[in-house]
Amino acid sequence: MKKKEVPQDKSNLESANFRELCYAVDENGEYTTENSTGWEPKTVALKNAIEEINERIEDAKSRVLKGETSPIEYYMELHKMDVGILASYVGFWQWKVKRHFKPSVFKKLSDKTLNKYAEVFEISIEELKSMGR
Amino acid sequence: MKPETIINFTHHQSAHCENGVVSNLMKHNGFSVSEPMVFGIGSGLLFCYIPLLKVNHAPVITYRALPGHIFKKFAKRTGVKMKREKFSNPKDAKARLDENLAKNNPVGLQVGVYNLLYFPDEYRFHFNAHNMVVYGKQDDRYLISDPVMEDVTSLSEKELEKVRFAKGAFAPKGHMYYPISFPEKLELEKAIVKGIKDTCKAMLAPVSYVGVKGIHKIAGLIRKWPKKKGVKTANHYLGQVVRMQEEIGTGGGGFRYIYAAFLQEAGKLLGNEKLIELSKEMTEIGDLWRDFALEASRIYKNRSAQTDSYNKVADQLDHIADLEKVFFKKLKKAV
């Protein structure tokens, strides 16, 4: 890549006010660095990944409303986690976390257990139970 | 008055966090070592498909060595001694950090990205192998030199604790590291040769998930994804391949440009013309990786579903793999 070809496309880096560093060659073939505001192919890839996550969040939300899963799954998706990551944050086995997805099990959870989830998601137990409604 | 420590530390932005922290800590201690030099000596370049691990519900490919390995290999090959500590208790982790700052010693930390508030939201994933330097404390905020950022920043005590004790794969467990002793004179020549040989060995490894063979493997998977997984998932997977290749930290082209910069610098230092020529070749290969990313992005942007277009990008990867096979054989002989 030539220094003057380092892409300067619009991207979400703008919101944090920083440009990333790329390596490129100058007109004499010497390696140098140049800042980039973004490159469209990766901005699109990131946008699609975020959309995918948003779909998962919406899907989890509608399943909570239908009584098919507990708000824990919704908040897990909201925090871009999977069962493995959530399990390591709350300190339970994965099968136990999955069990807590069952609305019937969730209803009977102790405040102590609920609090572990609430702390990880940085919300109150009430918010966890009501899914922020 | 709150105690205040500000170490006179110069922040240099780098492409990749791990090289950047090493390079910045070395410079702080009076040894001028560039980011590409750290990357090359530490054998950072790699291609590896990790079939058992999924991130964001998609397969993982890495274009670089495992977190921490660049650092370890660089230190070993240059004779720098590092001190590394991990903690089970956040309090101890904080105490040791404060102790070092009080001694005027800036330290490297491994942290999770998800709670790094100064990153744009879209970039905050559960990725736990980010690196930064802490160089002081002011008004109860830690002063942070994050190598991928243009400028320095800061985090509160609580914020720093959170990122140091992020959970999940590669959990940092408060991991802190800093150099404790240096050789009298930094001799890079031998270290460069070792670094290059090691990279060639990995890229030419007779293992189907690694190096040149790994690239062919992924090309084969891309051909199968649309039929086997459906177009939506195939595009999601393909998007992740491009993201891993071009994400912040790679310097572009899946680290190929940083590596080319290293070969050029090494060639001059060793007076080895062949390395300078090979640097040009690596740049061209980097351009082909960029072409692949561009072509792949057309597929997932338009959400087009022609099997032809998947085959086309897979062909591009197979071509790159063939070129890299020849390249690393030549590189091996050049040193």
GROMACS .gro file of C-alpha atoms in nm:
model
  468
    1MET     CA    1   0.000   0.000   0.000
    2LYS     CA    2   0.128   0.347  -0.091
    3LYS     CA    3   0.113   0.621   0.169
    4LYS     CA    4  -0.124   0.830  -0.040
    5GLU     CA    5  -0.351   0.529  -0.088
    6VAL     CA    6  -0.414   0.480   0.284
    7PRO     CA    7  -0.795   0.502   0.292
    8GLN     CA    8  -0.960   0.798   0.460
    9ASP     CA    9  -1.321   0.680   0.457
   10LYS     CA   10  -1.587   0.778   0.705
   11SER     CA   11  -1.617   0.532   0.994
   12ASN     CA   12  -1.732   0.495   1.353
   13LEU     CA   13  -1.382   0.588   1.474
   14GLU     CA   14  -1.490   0.946   1.431
   15SER     CA   15  -1.717   0.929   1.735
   16ALA     CA   16  -1.414   0.860   1.957
   17ASN     CA   17  -1.206   1.114   1.773
   18PHE     CA   18  -0.915   0.893   1.680
   19ARG     CA   19  -0.747   0.760   1.370
   20GLU     CA   20  -0.572   0.428   1.350
   21LEU     CA   21  -0.216   0.379   1.238
   22CYS     CA   22  -0.134   0.202   0.912
   23TYR     CA   23   0.198   0.105   0.756
   24ALA     CA   24   0.261   0.211   0.397
   25VAL     CA   25   0.546   0.301   0.161
   26ASP     CA   26   0.630   0.657   0.056
   27GLU     CA   27   0.724   0.766  -0.298
   28ASN     CA   28   1.083   0.642  -0.246
   29GLY     CA   29   0.966   0.296  -0.141
   30GLU     CA   30   1.056   0.360   0.224
   31TYR     CA   31   0.821   0.228   0.491
   32THR     CA   32   0.646   0.488   0.700
   33THR     CA   33   0.320   0.523   0.891
   34GLU     CA   34   0.002   0.709   0.812
   35ASN     CA   35  -0.316   0.759   1.011
   36SER     CA   36  -0.643   0.640   0.863
   37THR     CA   37  -0.994   0.756   0.946
   38GLY     CA   38  -1.135   0.424   0.828
   39TRP     CA   39  -1.184   0.191   0.533
   40GLU     CA   40  -1.525   0.110   0.394
   41PRO     CA   41  -1.491  -0.271   0.358
   42LYS     CA   42  -1.422  -0.303   0.730
   43THR     CA   43  -1.677  -0.043   0.831
   44VAL     CA   44  -1.941  -0.249   0.648
   45ALA     CA   45  -1.817  -0.570   0.813
   46LEU     CA   46  -1.841  -0.407   1.155
   47LYS     CA   47  -2.183  -0.261   1.079
   48ASN     CA   48  -2.311  -0.604   0.976
   49ALA     CA   49  -2.169  -0.759   1.294
   50ILE     CA   50  -2.347  -0.497   1.506
   51GLU     CA   51  -2.671  -0.555   1.313
   52GLU     CA   52  -2.636  -0.926   1.379
   53ILE     CA   53  -2.601  -0.858   1.751
   54ASN     CA   54  -2.902  -0.624   1.748
   55GLU     CA   55  -3.108  -0.896   1.583
   56ARG     CA   56  -3.005  -1.139   1.856
   57ILE     CA   57  -3.105  -0.883   2.122
   58GLU     CA   58  -3.446  -0.826   1.962
   59ASP     CA   59  -3.500  -1.198   1.924
   60ALA     CA   60  -3.416  -1.259   2.290
   61LYS     CA   61  -3.647  -0.976   2.393
   62SER     CA   62  -3.944  -1.114   2.204
   63ARG     CA   63  -3.881  -1.462   2.347
   64VAL     CA   64  -3.880  -1.314   2.700
   65LEU     CA   65  -4.214  -1.147   2.627
   66LYS     CA   66  -4.353  -1.475   2.497
   67GLY     CA   67  -4.241  -1.647   2.815
   68GLU     CA   68  -3.990  -1.868   2.635
   69THR     CA   69  -3.677  -1.746   2.812
   70SER     CA   70  -3.575  -1.531   3.108
   71PRO     CA   71  -3.445  -1.171   3.100
   72ILE     CA   72  -3.098  -1.310   3.177
   73GLU     CA   73  -3.065  -1.420   2.816
   74TYR     CA   74  -3.179  -1.078   2.696
   75TYR     CA   75  -2.919  -0.896   2.907
   76MET     CA   76  -2.653  -1.145   2.803
   77GLU     CA   77  -2.713  -1.058   2.437
   78LEU     CA   78  -2.735  -0.687   2.520
   79HIS     CA   79  -2.384  -0.710   2.665
   80LYS     CA   80  -2.252  -0.894   2.357
   81MET     CA   81  -2.186  -1.203   2.570
   82ASP     CA   82  -2.237  -1.572   2.507
   83VAL     CA   83  -2.314  -1.836   2.770
   84GLY     CA   84  -1.944  -1.908   2.825
   85ILE     CA   85  -1.853  -1.546   2.894
   86LEU     CA   86  -2.156  -1.486   3.118
   87ALA     CA   87  -2.084  -1.805   3.312
   88SER     CA   88  -1.728  -1.693   3.384
   89TYR     CA   89  -1.850  -1.350   3.502
   90VAL     CA   90  -2.111  -1.486   3.745
   91GLY     CA   91  -1.899  -1.786   3.846
   92PHE     CA   92  -2.153  -2.057   3.758
   93TRP     CA   93  -2.121  -2.357   3.531
   94GLN     CA   94  -2.260  -2.302   3.183
   95TRP     CA   95  -2.539  -2.557   3.230
   96LYS     CA   96  -2.651  -2.367   3.537
   97VAL     CA   97  -2.669  -2.038   3.348
   98LYS     CA   98  -2.867  -2.211   3.075
   99ARG     CA   99  -3.105  -2.345   3.339
  100HIS     CA  100  -3.156  -1.989   3.464
  101PHE     CA  101  -3.286  -1.903   3.116
  102LYS     CA  102  -3.596  -2.111   3.193
  103PRO     CA  103  -3.871  -1.870   3.308
  104SER     CA  104  -3.997  -2.122   3.566
  105VAL     CA  105  -3.648  -2.154   3.718
  106PHE     CA  106  -3.579  -1.781   3.692
  107LYS     CA  107  -3.894  -1.701   3.896
  108LYS     CA  108  -3.765  -1.904   4.187
  109LEU     CA  109  -3.409  -1.767   4.191
  110SER     CA  110  -3.289  -1.624   4.522
  111ASP     CA  111  -3.198  -1.257   4.550
  112LYS     CA  112  -2.840  -1.363   4.606
  113THR     CA  113  -2.827  -1.536   4.269
  114LEU     CA  114  -3.018  -1.260   4.094
  115ASN     CA  115  -2.779  -1.007   4.241
  116LYS     CA  116  -2.483  -1.182   4.079
  117TYR     CA  117  -2.639  -1.131   3.738
  118ALA     CA  118  -2.755  -0.778   3.820
  119GLU     CA  119  -2.404  -0.678   3.921
  120VAL     CA  120  -2.252  -0.811   3.600
  121PHE     CA  121  -2.513  -0.627   3.392
  122GLU     CA  122  -2.480  -0.316   3.614
  123ILE     CA  123  -2.855  -0.296   3.685
  124SER     CA  124  -3.081  -0.348   3.987
  125ILE     CA  125  -3.259  -0.676   4.062
  126GLU     CA  126  -3.588  -0.505   3.981
  127GLU     CA  127  -3.462  -0.399   3.640
  128LEU     CA  128  -3.336  -0.750   3.577
  129LYS     CA  129  -3.675  -0.899   3.663
  130SER     CA  130  -3.875  -0.649   3.459
  131MET     CA  131  -3.627  -0.623   3.171
  132GLY     CA  132  -3.618  -0.247   3.221
  133ARG     CA  133  -3.989  -0.201   3.144
  134MET     CA  134  -0.392   1.674   4.863
  135LYS     CA  135  -0.407   1.342   4.686
  136PRO     CA  136  -0.076   1.181   4.608
  137GLU     CA  137   0.020   1.241   4.251
  138THR     CA  138   0.269   1.059   4.033
  139ILE     CA  139   0.332   1.139   3.674
  140ILE     CA  140   0.618   0.949   3.516
  141ASN     CA  141   0.791   1.122   3.229
  142PHE     CA  142   0.676   0.873   2.966
  143THR     CA  143   0.650   0.941   2.593
  144HIS     CA  144   0.347   0.800   2.417
  145HIS     CA  145   0.401   0.680   2.059
  146GLN     CA  146   0.101   0.555   1.868
  147SER     CA  147   0.142   0.211   1.714
  148ALA     CA  148  -0.071  -0.011   1.495
  149HIS     CA  149  -0.080  -0.305   1.733
  150CYS     CA  150  -0.109  -0.290   2.110
  151GLU     CA  151   0.137  -0.562   2.209
  152ASN     CA  152   0.423  -0.442   1.985
  153GLY     CA  153   0.338  -0.088   2.082
  154VAL     CA  154   0.367  -0.148   2.456
  155VAL     CA  155   0.700  -0.329   2.413
  156SER     CA  156   0.836  -0.063   2.180
  157ASN     CA  157   0.723   0.220   2.410
  158LEU     CA  158   0.862   0.055   2.725
  159MET     CA  159   1.194  -0.009   2.546
  160LYS     CA  160   1.212   0.352   2.430
  161HIS     CA  161   1.135   0.467   2.784
  162ASN     CA  162   1.439   0.272   2.900
  163GLY     CA  163   1.664   0.427   2.639
  164PHE     CA  164   1.653   0.160   2.367
  165SER     CA  165   1.515   0.276   2.037
  166VAL     CA  166   1.327  -0.021   1.895
  167SER     CA  167   1.053   0.032   1.637
  168GLU     CA  168   0.716  -0.140   1.639
  169PRO     CA  169   0.790  -0.348   1.324
  170MET     CA  170   1.121  -0.458   1.481
  171VAL     CA  171   0.941  -0.587   1.791
  172PHE     CA  172   0.684  -0.761   1.571
  173GLY     CA  173   0.947  -0.928   1.351
  174ILE     CA  174   1.184  -1.036   1.626
  175GLY     CA  175   0.890  -1.161   1.831
  176SER     CA  176   0.765  -1.363   1.529
  177GLY     CA  177   0.428  -1.193   1.539
  178LEU     CA  178   0.319  -1.288   1.188
  179LEU     CA  179   0.100  -1.595   1.158
  180PHE     CA  180  -0.210  -1.736   1.001
  181CYS     CA  181  -0.412  -1.971   1.211
  182TYR     CA  182  -0.768  -2.096   1.200
  183ILE     CA  183  -0.895  -2.195   1.544
  184PRO     CA  184  -1.184  -2.434   1.478
  185LEU     CA  185  -1.283  -2.487   1.840
  186LEU     CA  186  -1.317  -2.123   1.933
  187LYS     CA  187  -1.603  -1.899   1.830
  188VAL     CA  188  -1.619  -1.524   1.881
  189ASN     CA  189  -1.944  -1.342   1.814
  190HIS     CA  190  -2.086  -1.674   1.701
  191ALA     CA  191  -1.843  -1.699   1.410
  192PRO     CA  192  -1.520  -1.895   1.353
  193VAL     CA  193  -1.196  -1.735   1.457
  194ILE     CA  194  -0.894  -1.674   1.240
  195THR     CA  195  -0.586  -1.506   1.372
  196TYR     CA  196  -0.325  -1.330   1.163
  197ARG     CA  197  -0.083  -1.299   1.456
  198ALA     CA  198   0.081  -1.503   1.729
  199LEU     CA  199  -0.109  -1.577   2.050
  200PRO     CA  200  -0.139  -1.289   2.297
  201GLY     CA  201   0.180  -1.248   2.498
  202HIS     CA  202   0.396  -1.456   2.265
  203ILE     CA  203   0.542  -1.162   2.070
  204PHE     CA  204   0.649  -1.008   2.396
  205LYS     CA  205   0.795  -1.328   2.537
  206LYS     CA  206   0.992  -1.413   2.223
  207PHE     CA  207   1.118  -1.059   2.177
  208ALA     CA  208   1.247  -1.047   2.536
  209LYS     CA  209   1.412  -1.387   2.513
  210ARG     CA  210   1.581  -1.318   2.179
  211THR     CA  211   1.717  -0.979   2.279
  212GLY     CA  212   1.815  -1.076   2.634
  213VAL     CA  213   1.574  -0.842   2.809
  214LYS     CA  214   1.443  -0.978   3.138
  215MET     CA  215   1.077  -0.924   3.208
  216LYS     CA  216   0.885  -0.944   3.530
  217ARG     CA  217   0.528  -1.069   3.494
  218GLU     CA  218   0.268  -1.097   3.764
  219LYS     CA  219  -0.091  -1.217   3.776
  220PHE     CA  220  -0.327  -1.170   4.066
  221SER     CA  221  -0.630  -1.345   4.207
  222ASN     CA  222  -0.725  -1.046   4.416
  223PRO     CA  223  -0.795  -0.701   4.261
  224LYS     CA  224  -0.671  -0.529   4.578
  225ASP     CA  225  -0.327  -0.687   4.551
  226ALA     CA  226  -0.321  -0.603   4.181
  227LYS     CA  227  -0.389  -0.238   4.255
  228ALA     CA  228  -0.134  -0.224   4.539
  229ARG     CA  229   0.143  -0.366   4.315
  230LEU     CA  230   0.056  -0.120   4.042
  231ASP     CA  231   0.067   0.176   4.281
  232GLU     CA  232   0.396   0.049   4.423
  233ASN     CA  233   0.554   0.049   4.077
  234LEU     CA  234   0.423   0.392   3.989
  235ALA     CA  235   0.564   0.526   4.316
  236LYS     CA  236   0.901   0.383   4.206
  237ASN     CA  237   0.874   0.574   3.880
  238ASN     CA  238   0.829   0.253   3.687
  239PRO     CA  239   0.571   0.256   3.405
  240VAL     CA  240   0.416  -0.091   3.361
  241GLY     CA  241   0.240  -0.281   3.087
  242LEU     CA  242  -0.104  -0.423   3.160
  243GLN     CA  243  -0.316  -0.681   2.981
  244VAL     CA  244  -0.681  -0.574   2.979
  245GLY     CA  245  -1.023  -0.657   2.838
  246VAL     CA  246  -1.166  -0.427   2.573
  247TYR     CA  247  -1.537  -0.453   2.659
  248ASN     CA  248  -1.522  -0.199   2.941
  249LEU     CA  249  -1.265   0.035   2.789
  250LEU     CA  250  -1.487   0.340   2.786
  251TYR     CA  251  -1.266   0.549   2.561
  252PHE     CA  252  -1.315   0.303   2.272
  253PRO     CA  253  -1.606   0.361   2.034
  254ASP     CA  254  -1.905   0.148   2.140
  255GLU     CA  255  -1.895  -0.055   1.820
  256TYR     CA  256  -1.542  -0.173   1.899
  257ARG     CA  257  -1.616  -0.289   2.251
  258PHE     CA  258  -1.623  -0.667   2.229
  259HIS     CA  259  -1.524  -0.927   2.487
  260PHE     CA  260  -1.165  -0.940   2.371
  261ASN     CA  261  -0.924  -0.981   2.659
  262ALA     CA  262  -0.581  -0.950   2.507
  263HIS     CA  263  -0.547  -0.577   2.476
  264ASN     CA  264  -0.235  -0.407   2.617
  265MET     CA  265  -0.161  -0.064   2.757
  266VAL     CA  266   0.093   0.120   2.971
  267VAL     CA  267   0.006   0.293   3.297
  268TYR     CA  268   0.244   0.582   3.357
  269GLY     CA  269   0.099   0.769   3.650
  270LYS     CA  270  -0.191   0.867   3.870
  271GLN     CA  271  -0.353   1.204   3.909
  272ASP     CA  272  -0.673   1.300   4.097
  273ASP     CA  273  -0.747   0.931   4.156
  274ARG     CA  274  -0.731   0.858   3.785
  275TYR     CA  275  -0.472   0.635   3.628
  276LEU     CA  276  -0.285   0.787   3.336
  277ILE     CA  277  -0.298   0.552   3.040
  278SER     CA  278  -0.088   0.525   2.727
  279ASP     CA  279  -0.292   0.299   2.501
  280PRO     CA  280  -0.069   0.235   2.198
  281VAL     CA  281  -0.350   0.221   1.943
  282MET     CA  282  -0.482   0.563   2.047
  283GLU     CA  283  -0.341   0.883   1.902
  284ASP     CA  284  -0.320   1.046   2.246
  285VAL     CA  285  -0.290   0.945   2.609
  286THR     CA  286  -0.604   0.899   2.818
  287SER     CA  287  -0.707   0.806   3.174
  288LEU     CA  288  -0.928   0.565   3.367
  289SER     CA  289  -1.075   0.577   3.718
  290GLU     CA  290  -0.962   0.319   3.976
  291LYS     CA  291  -1.286   0.129   3.934
  292GLU     CA  292  -1.273   0.139   3.554
  293LEU     CA  293  -0.917   0.010   3.550
  294GLU     CA  294  -1.001  -0.270   3.793
  295LYS     CA  295  -1.285  -0.377   3.567
  296VAL     CA  296  -1.073  -0.409   3.256
  297ARG     CA  297  -0.787  -0.579   3.446
  298PHE     CA  298  -1.028  -0.839   3.578
  299ALA     CA  299  -1.237  -0.895   3.267
  300LYS     CA  300  -1.360  -1.255   3.233
  301GLY     CA  301  -1.388  -1.504   2.949
  302ALA     CA  302  -1.125  -1.639   2.709
  303PHE     CA  303  -0.770  -1.509   2.782
  304ALA     CA  304  -0.891  -1.347   3.107
  305PRO     CA  305  -0.610  -1.108   3.207
  306LYS     CA  306  -0.627  -1.174   3.584
  307GLY     CA  307  -0.462  -0.841   3.649
  308HIS     CA  308  -0.160  -0.939   3.436
  309MET     CA  309   0.113  -0.677   3.477
  310TYR     CA  310   0.459  -0.678   3.321
  311TYR     CA  311   0.769  -0.462   3.289
  312PRO     CA  312   1.135  -0.501   3.197
  313ILE     CA  313   1.371  -0.544   3.491
  314SER     CA  314   1.708  -0.586   3.325
  315PHE     CA  315   1.865  -0.513   2.990
  316PRO     CA  316   2.172  -0.640   2.808
  317GLU     CA  317   2.463  -0.396   2.802
  318LYS     CA  318   2.421  -0.346   2.431
  319LEU     CA  319   2.110  -0.447   2.244
  320GLU     CA  320   2.223  -0.684   1.970
  321LEU     CA  321   1.942  -0.715   1.723
  322GLU     CA  322   2.122  -0.905   1.443
  323LYS     CA  323   2.095  -1.255   1.589
  324ALA     CA  324   1.750  -1.185   1.726
  325ILE     CA  325   1.629  -1.083   1.379
  326VAL     CA  326   1.754  -1.406   1.220
  327LYS     CA  327   1.590  -1.614   1.492
  328GLY     CA  328   1.264  -1.423   1.457
  329ILE     CA  329   1.255  -1.470   1.079
  330LYS     CA  330   1.340  -1.842   1.095
  331ASP     CA  331   1.066  -1.901   1.350
  332THR     CA  332   0.806  -1.719   1.137
  333CYS     CA  333   0.902  -1.918   0.825
  334LYS     CA  334   0.870  -2.241   1.021
  335ALA     CA  335   0.521  -2.151   1.143
  336MET     CA  336   0.397  -2.029   0.805
  337LEU     CA  337   0.523  -2.344   0.632
  338ALA     CA  338   0.413  -2.581   0.910
  339PRO     CA  339   0.270  -2.912   0.790
  340VAL     CA  340  -0.047  -2.854   0.993
  341SER     CA  341  -0.377  -2.800   0.814
  342TYR     CA  342  -0.498  -2.511   1.031
  343VAL     CA  343  -0.174  -2.313   1.036
  344GLY     CA  344   0.016  -2.087   0.797
  345VAL     CA  345  -0.006  -2.140   0.422
  346LYS     CA  346  -0.208  -2.458   0.469
  347GLY     CA  347  -0.447  -2.272   0.697
  348ILE     CA  348  -0.513  -2.013   0.425
  349HIS     CA  349  -0.603  -2.292   0.180
  350LYS     CA  350  -0.823  -2.443   0.450
  351ILE     CA  351  -1.021  -2.120   0.495
  352ALA     CA  352  -1.051  -2.080   0.117
  353GLY     CA  353  -1.207  -2.427   0.106
  354LEU     CA  354  -1.448  -2.341   0.388
  355ILE     CA  355  -1.557  -2.018   0.217
  356ARG     CA  356  -1.656  -2.224  -0.088
  357LYS     CA  357  -1.873  -2.448   0.131
  358TRP     CA  358  -2.030  -2.189   0.365
  359PRO     CA  359  -2.315  -2.063   0.144
  360LYS     CA  360  -2.446  -2.414   0.078
  361LYS     CA  361  -2.376  -2.558   0.419
  362LYS     CA  362  -2.467  -2.264   0.641
  363GLY     CA  363  -2.693  -2.048   0.427
  364VAL     CA  364  -2.614  -1.710   0.278
  365LYS     CA  365  -2.680  -1.508   0.593
  366THR     CA  366  -2.437  -1.707   0.808
  367ALA     CA  367  -2.184  -1.733   0.524
  368ASN     CA  368  -2.180  -1.354   0.500
  369HIS     CA  369  -2.152  -1.316   0.876
  370TYR     CA  370  -1.852  -1.553   0.877
  371LEU     CA  371  -1.691  -1.382   0.580
  372GLY     CA  372  -1.736  -1.044   0.749
  373GLN     CA  373  -1.557  -1.178   1.055
  374VAL     CA  374  -1.263  -1.299   0.841
  375VAL     CA  375  -1.224  -0.948   0.701
  376ARG     CA  376  -1.261  -0.788   1.042
  377MET     CA  377  -0.988  -1.007   1.192
  378GLN     CA  378  -0.765  -0.925   0.897
  379GLU     CA  379  -0.818  -0.551   0.889
  380GLU     CA  380  -0.915  -0.468   1.246
  381ILE     CA  381  -0.741  -0.197   1.442
  382GLY     CA  382  -0.400  -0.328   1.532
  383THR     CA  383  -0.315  -0.509   1.213
  384GLY     CA  384  -0.164  -0.205   1.042
  385GLY     CA  385  -0.358  -0.323   0.733
  386GLY     CA  386  -0.344  -0.638   0.520
  387GLY     CA  387  -0.346  -0.883   0.811
  388PHE     CA  388  -0.012  -0.755   0.952
  389ARG     CA  389   0.162  -0.807   0.614
  390TYR     CA  390   0.255  -0.438   0.587
  391ILE     CA  391   0.406  -0.425   0.936
  392TYR     CA  392   0.604  -0.736   0.847
  393ALA     CA  393   0.723  -0.577   0.522
  394ALA     CA  394   0.832  -0.271   0.721
  395PHE     CA  395   1.026  -0.504   0.950
  396LEU     CA  396   1.199  -0.679   0.657
  397GLN     CA  397   1.305  -0.343   0.514
  398GLU     CA  398   1.446  -0.224   0.846
  399ALA     CA  399   1.615  -0.560   0.908
  400GLY     CA  400   1.762  -0.565   0.558
  401LYS     CA  401   1.926  -0.228   0.614
  402LEU     CA  402   2.054  -0.323   0.958
  403LEU     CA  403   2.204  -0.651   0.839
  404GLY     CA  404   2.313  -0.512   0.503
  405ASN     CA  405   2.108  -0.787   0.340
  406GLU     CA  406   1.974  -0.679  -0.001
  407LYS     CA  407   1.759  -0.990  -0.030
  408LEU     CA  408   1.551  -0.887   0.271
  409ILE     CA  409   1.489  -0.545   0.117
  410GLU     CA  410   1.370  -0.712  -0.205
  411LEU     CA  411   1.151  -0.951  -0.007
  412SER     CA  412   1.002  -0.654   0.176
  413LYS     CA  413   0.872  -0.527  -0.159
  414GLU     CA  414   0.727  -0.867  -0.234
  415MET     CA  415   0.553  -0.880   0.103
  416THR     CA  416   0.401  -0.537   0.035
  417GLU     CA  417   0.256  -0.672  -0.289
  418ILE     CA  418   0.115  -0.973  -0.105
  419GLY     CA  419  -0.035  -0.732   0.151
  420ASP     CA  420  -0.206  -0.550  -0.137
  421LEU     CA  421  -0.359  -0.882  -0.248
  422TRP     CA  422  -0.498  -0.935   0.103
  423ARG     CA  423  -0.655  -0.589   0.077
  424ASP     CA  424  -0.803  -0.682  -0.264
  425PHE     CA  425  -0.950  -0.994  -0.106
  426ALA     CA  426  -1.109  -0.784   0.173
  427LEU     CA  427  -1.254  -0.543  -0.082
  428GLU     CA  428  -1.399  -0.823  -0.294
  429ALA     CA  429  -1.539  -1.001   0.014
  430SER     CA  430  -1.700  -0.678   0.134
  431ARG     CA  431  -1.888  -0.654  -0.196
  432ILE     CA  432  -2.050  -0.989  -0.117
  433TYR     CA  433  -2.167  -0.905   0.234
  434LYS     CA  434  -2.251  -0.546   0.147
  435ASN     CA  435  -2.492  -0.636  -0.131
  436ARG     CA  436  -2.592  -0.955   0.044
  437SER     CA  437  -2.556  -1.119  -0.295
  438ALA     CA  438  -2.586  -1.492  -0.294
  439GLN     CA  439  -2.413  -1.611  -0.608
  440THR     CA  440  -2.193  -1.909  -0.536
  441ASP     CA  441  -1.964  -1.768  -0.801
  442SER     CA  442  -1.866  -1.471  -0.588
  443TYR     CA  443  -1.772  -1.693  -0.293
  444ASN     CA  444  -1.561  -1.906  -0.525
  445LYS     CA  445  -1.397  -1.594  -0.659
  446VAL     CA  446  -1.278  -1.470  -0.318
  447ALA     CA  447  -1.173  -1.825  -0.228
  448ASP     CA  448  -0.963  -1.829  -0.547
  449GLN     CA  449  -0.799  -1.507  -0.433
  450LEU     CA  450  -0.704  -1.670  -0.101
  451ASP     CA  451  -0.568  -1.981  -0.271
  452HIS     CA  452  -0.355  -1.756  -0.490
  453ILE     CA  453  -0.224  -1.566  -0.185
  454ALA     CA  454  -0.142  -1.895  -0.012
  455ASP     CA  455   0.058  -2.012  -0.316
  456LEU     CA  456   0.253  -1.686  -0.322
  457GLU     CA  457   0.322  -1.696   0.051
  458LYS     CA  458   0.447  -2.052   0.024
  459VAL     CA  459   0.711  -1.944  -0.227
  460PHE     CA  460   0.777  -1.627  -0.029
  461PHE     CA  461   0.854  -1.793   0.304
  462LYS     CA  462   1.075  -2.054   0.139
  463LYS     CA  463   1.280  -1.772  -0.013
  464LEU     CA  464   1.283  -1.581   0.316
  465LYS     CA  465   1.413  -1.886   0.501
  466LYS     CA  466   1.707  -1.907   0.262
  467ALA     CA  467   1.776  -1.533   0.278
  468VAL     CA  468   1.895  -1.534   0.639
   0.00000   0.00000   0.00000
